[in-house]
CSV table of C-alpha atoms in Angstrom, one decimal:
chain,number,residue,atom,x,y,z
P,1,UNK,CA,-26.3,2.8,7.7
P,2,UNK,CA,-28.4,5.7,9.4
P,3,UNK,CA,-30.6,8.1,6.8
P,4,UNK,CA,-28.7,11.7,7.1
P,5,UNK,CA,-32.0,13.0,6.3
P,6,UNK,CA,-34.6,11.5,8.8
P,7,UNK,CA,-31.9,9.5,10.9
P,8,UNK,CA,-34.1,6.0,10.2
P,9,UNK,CA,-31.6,3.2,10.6
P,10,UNK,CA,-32.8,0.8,7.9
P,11,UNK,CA,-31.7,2.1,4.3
P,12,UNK,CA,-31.5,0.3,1.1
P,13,UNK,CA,-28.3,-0.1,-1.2
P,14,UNK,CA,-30.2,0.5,-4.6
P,15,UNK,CA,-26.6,0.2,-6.5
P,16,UNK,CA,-22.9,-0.5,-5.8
P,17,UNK,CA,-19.6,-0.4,-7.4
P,18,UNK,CA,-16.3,-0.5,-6.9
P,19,UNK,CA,-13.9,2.4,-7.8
P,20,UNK,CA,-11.2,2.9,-10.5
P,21,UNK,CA,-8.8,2.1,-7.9
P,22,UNK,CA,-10.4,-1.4,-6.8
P,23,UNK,CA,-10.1,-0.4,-2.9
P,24,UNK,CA,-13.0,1.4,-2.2
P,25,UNK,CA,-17.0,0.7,-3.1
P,26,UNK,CA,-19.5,3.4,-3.7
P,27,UNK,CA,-22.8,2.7,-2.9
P,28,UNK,CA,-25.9,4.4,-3.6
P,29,UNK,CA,-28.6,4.1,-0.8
P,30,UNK,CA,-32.2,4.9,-0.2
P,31,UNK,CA,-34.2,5.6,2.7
P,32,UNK,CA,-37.5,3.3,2.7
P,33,UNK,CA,-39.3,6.2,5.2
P,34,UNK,CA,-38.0,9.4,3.7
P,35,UNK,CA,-37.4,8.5,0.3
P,36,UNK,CA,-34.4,10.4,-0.2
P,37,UNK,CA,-31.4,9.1,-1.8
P,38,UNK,CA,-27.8,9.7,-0.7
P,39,UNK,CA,-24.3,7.9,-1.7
P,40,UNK,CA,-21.6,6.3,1.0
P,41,UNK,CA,-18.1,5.5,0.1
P,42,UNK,CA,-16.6,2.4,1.9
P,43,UNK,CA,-12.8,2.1,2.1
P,44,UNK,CA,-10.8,-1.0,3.2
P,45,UNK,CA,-8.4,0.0,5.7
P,46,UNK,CA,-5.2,-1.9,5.8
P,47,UNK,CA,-3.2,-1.1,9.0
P,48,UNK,CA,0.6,-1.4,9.8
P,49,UNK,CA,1.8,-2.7,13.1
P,50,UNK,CA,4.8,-1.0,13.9
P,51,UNK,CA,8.2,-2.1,15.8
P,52,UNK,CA,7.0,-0.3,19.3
P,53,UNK,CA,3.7,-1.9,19.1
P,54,UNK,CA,1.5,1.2,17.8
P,55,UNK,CA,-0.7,0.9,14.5
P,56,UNK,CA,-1.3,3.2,11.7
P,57,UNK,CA,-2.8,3.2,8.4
P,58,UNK,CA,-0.9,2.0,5.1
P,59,UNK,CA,0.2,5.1,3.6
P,60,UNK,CA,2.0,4.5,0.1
P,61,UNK,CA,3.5,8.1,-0.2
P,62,UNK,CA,5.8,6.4,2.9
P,63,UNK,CA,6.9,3.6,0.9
P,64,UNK,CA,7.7,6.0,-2.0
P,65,UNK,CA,9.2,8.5,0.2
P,66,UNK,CA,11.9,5.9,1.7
P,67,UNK,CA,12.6,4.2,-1.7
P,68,UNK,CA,13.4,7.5,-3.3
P,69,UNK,CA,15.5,8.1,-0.5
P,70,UNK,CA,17.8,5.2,-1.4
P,71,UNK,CA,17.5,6.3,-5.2
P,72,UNK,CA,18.9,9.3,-4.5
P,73,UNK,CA,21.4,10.3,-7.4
P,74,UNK,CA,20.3,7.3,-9.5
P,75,UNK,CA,18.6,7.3,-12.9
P,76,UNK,CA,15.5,6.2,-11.8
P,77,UNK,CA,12.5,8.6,-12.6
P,78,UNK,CA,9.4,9.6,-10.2
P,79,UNK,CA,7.2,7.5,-12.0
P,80,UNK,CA,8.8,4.4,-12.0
P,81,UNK,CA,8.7,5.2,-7.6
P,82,UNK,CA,4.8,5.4,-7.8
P,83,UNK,CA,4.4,2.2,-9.8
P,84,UNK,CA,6.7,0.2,-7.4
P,85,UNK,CA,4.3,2.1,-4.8
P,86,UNK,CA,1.1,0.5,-6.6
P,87,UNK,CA,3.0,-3.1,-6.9
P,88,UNK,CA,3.9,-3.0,-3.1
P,89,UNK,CA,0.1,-2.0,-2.1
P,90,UNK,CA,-1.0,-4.4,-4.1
P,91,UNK,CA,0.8,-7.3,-2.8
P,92,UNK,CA,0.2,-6.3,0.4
P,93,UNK,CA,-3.4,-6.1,-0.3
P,94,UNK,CA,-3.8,-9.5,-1.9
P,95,UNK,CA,-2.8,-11.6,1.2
P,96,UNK,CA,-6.2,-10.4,2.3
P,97,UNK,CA,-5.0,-9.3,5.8
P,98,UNK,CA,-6.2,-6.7,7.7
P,99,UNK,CA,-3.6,-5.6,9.5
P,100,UNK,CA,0.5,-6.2,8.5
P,101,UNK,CA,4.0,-5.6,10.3
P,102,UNK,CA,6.3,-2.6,8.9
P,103,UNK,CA,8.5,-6.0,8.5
P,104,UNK,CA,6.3,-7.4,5.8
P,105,UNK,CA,6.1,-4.0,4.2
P,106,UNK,CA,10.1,-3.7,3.8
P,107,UNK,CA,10.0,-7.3,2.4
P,108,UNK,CA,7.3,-6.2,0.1
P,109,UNK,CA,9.7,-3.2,-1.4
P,110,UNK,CA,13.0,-5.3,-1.8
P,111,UNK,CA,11.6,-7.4,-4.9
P,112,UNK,CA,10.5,-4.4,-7.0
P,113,UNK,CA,13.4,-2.4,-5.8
P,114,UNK,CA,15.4,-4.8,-6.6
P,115,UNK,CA,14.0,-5.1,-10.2
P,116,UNK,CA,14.0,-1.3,-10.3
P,117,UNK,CA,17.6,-0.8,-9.3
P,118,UNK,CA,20.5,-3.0,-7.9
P,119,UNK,CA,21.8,-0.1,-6.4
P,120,UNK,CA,19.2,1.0,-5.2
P,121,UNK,CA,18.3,-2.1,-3.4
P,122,UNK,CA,21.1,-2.6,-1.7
P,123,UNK,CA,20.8,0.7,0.0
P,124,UNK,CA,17.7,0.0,1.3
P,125,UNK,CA,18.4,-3.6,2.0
P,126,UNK,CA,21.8,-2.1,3.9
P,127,UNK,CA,18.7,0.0,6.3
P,128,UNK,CA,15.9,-2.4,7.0
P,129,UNK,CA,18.1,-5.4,7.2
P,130,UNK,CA,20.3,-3.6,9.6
P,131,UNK,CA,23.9,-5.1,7.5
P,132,UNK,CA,26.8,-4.7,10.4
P,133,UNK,CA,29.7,-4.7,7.9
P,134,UNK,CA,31.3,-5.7,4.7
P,135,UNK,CA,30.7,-8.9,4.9
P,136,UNK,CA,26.6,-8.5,4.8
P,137,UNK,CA,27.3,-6.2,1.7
P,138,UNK,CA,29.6,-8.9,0.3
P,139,UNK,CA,26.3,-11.5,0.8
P,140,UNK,CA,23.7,-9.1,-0.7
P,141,UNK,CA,26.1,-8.2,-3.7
P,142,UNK,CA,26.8,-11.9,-4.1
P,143,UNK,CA,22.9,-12.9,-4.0
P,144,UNK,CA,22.4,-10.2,-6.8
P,145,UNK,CA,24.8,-12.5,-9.1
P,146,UNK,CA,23.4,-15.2,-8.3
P,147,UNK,CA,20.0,-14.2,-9.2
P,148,UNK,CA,18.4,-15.0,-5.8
């Protein structure tokens, strides 16, 4: 890490910790030839590989965006779509990968959603896992039953 007061490229971290939201770690730094202090904030980046082959960051207001979509006119309030936001970063976080397919992210959502709202889920489940007819309705309503 460069000084961004004298530009000398050997600085000291003189303290660290992690932030409230356990993804980022502030540091506070000193410059051994200037002195001066200063603070950096390091983020881990998790990136999604999309269908096409592009990457972009994770972005959780996405996954709360598309599950409230398939919520829509159910009793389900907004907080209860930011903590199934939190549960799916988390677990996606936790496999300790840096980069994840948008696959793994919709398998991610189902469990919670599914937990949230049987409804719900299988409106989603009907989009990502592309169901062709009845009978693929039929499956997911009789896998709800059965507790799968």
């Amino acid at each position: 890490m460069h000084c961004p007061f004298c530009q000398n490229s050997d600085t000291k971290v003189i303290d660290t910790r992690i932030s409230e939201d356990g993804y980022s770690i502030r540091r506070r730094r000193q410059c051994p030839k200037c002195d001066k202090r200063f603070t950096t904030v390091e983020i881990s980046m998790l990136l999604v590989t999309k269908r096409g082959g592009n990457s972009e960051p994770f972005n959780r207001d996405k996954v709360v965006s598309g599950v409230r979509k398939a919520c829509q006119g159910r009793p389900v309030k907004e907080e209860d779509l930011k903590m199934l936001g939190q549960k799916v970063e988390e677990d996606l976080r936790s496999r300790g990968l840096a980069e994840i397919t948008s696959d793994e992210v919709g398998k991610a959502i189902l469990k919670p959603l599914r937990e949230l709202d049987e409804v719900a889920y299988l409106r989603f489940a009907s989009v990502y896992q592309n169901f062709a007819g009845l009978a693929d309705f039929q499956q997911a309503i009789d896998d709800l039953r059965d507790g799968q």
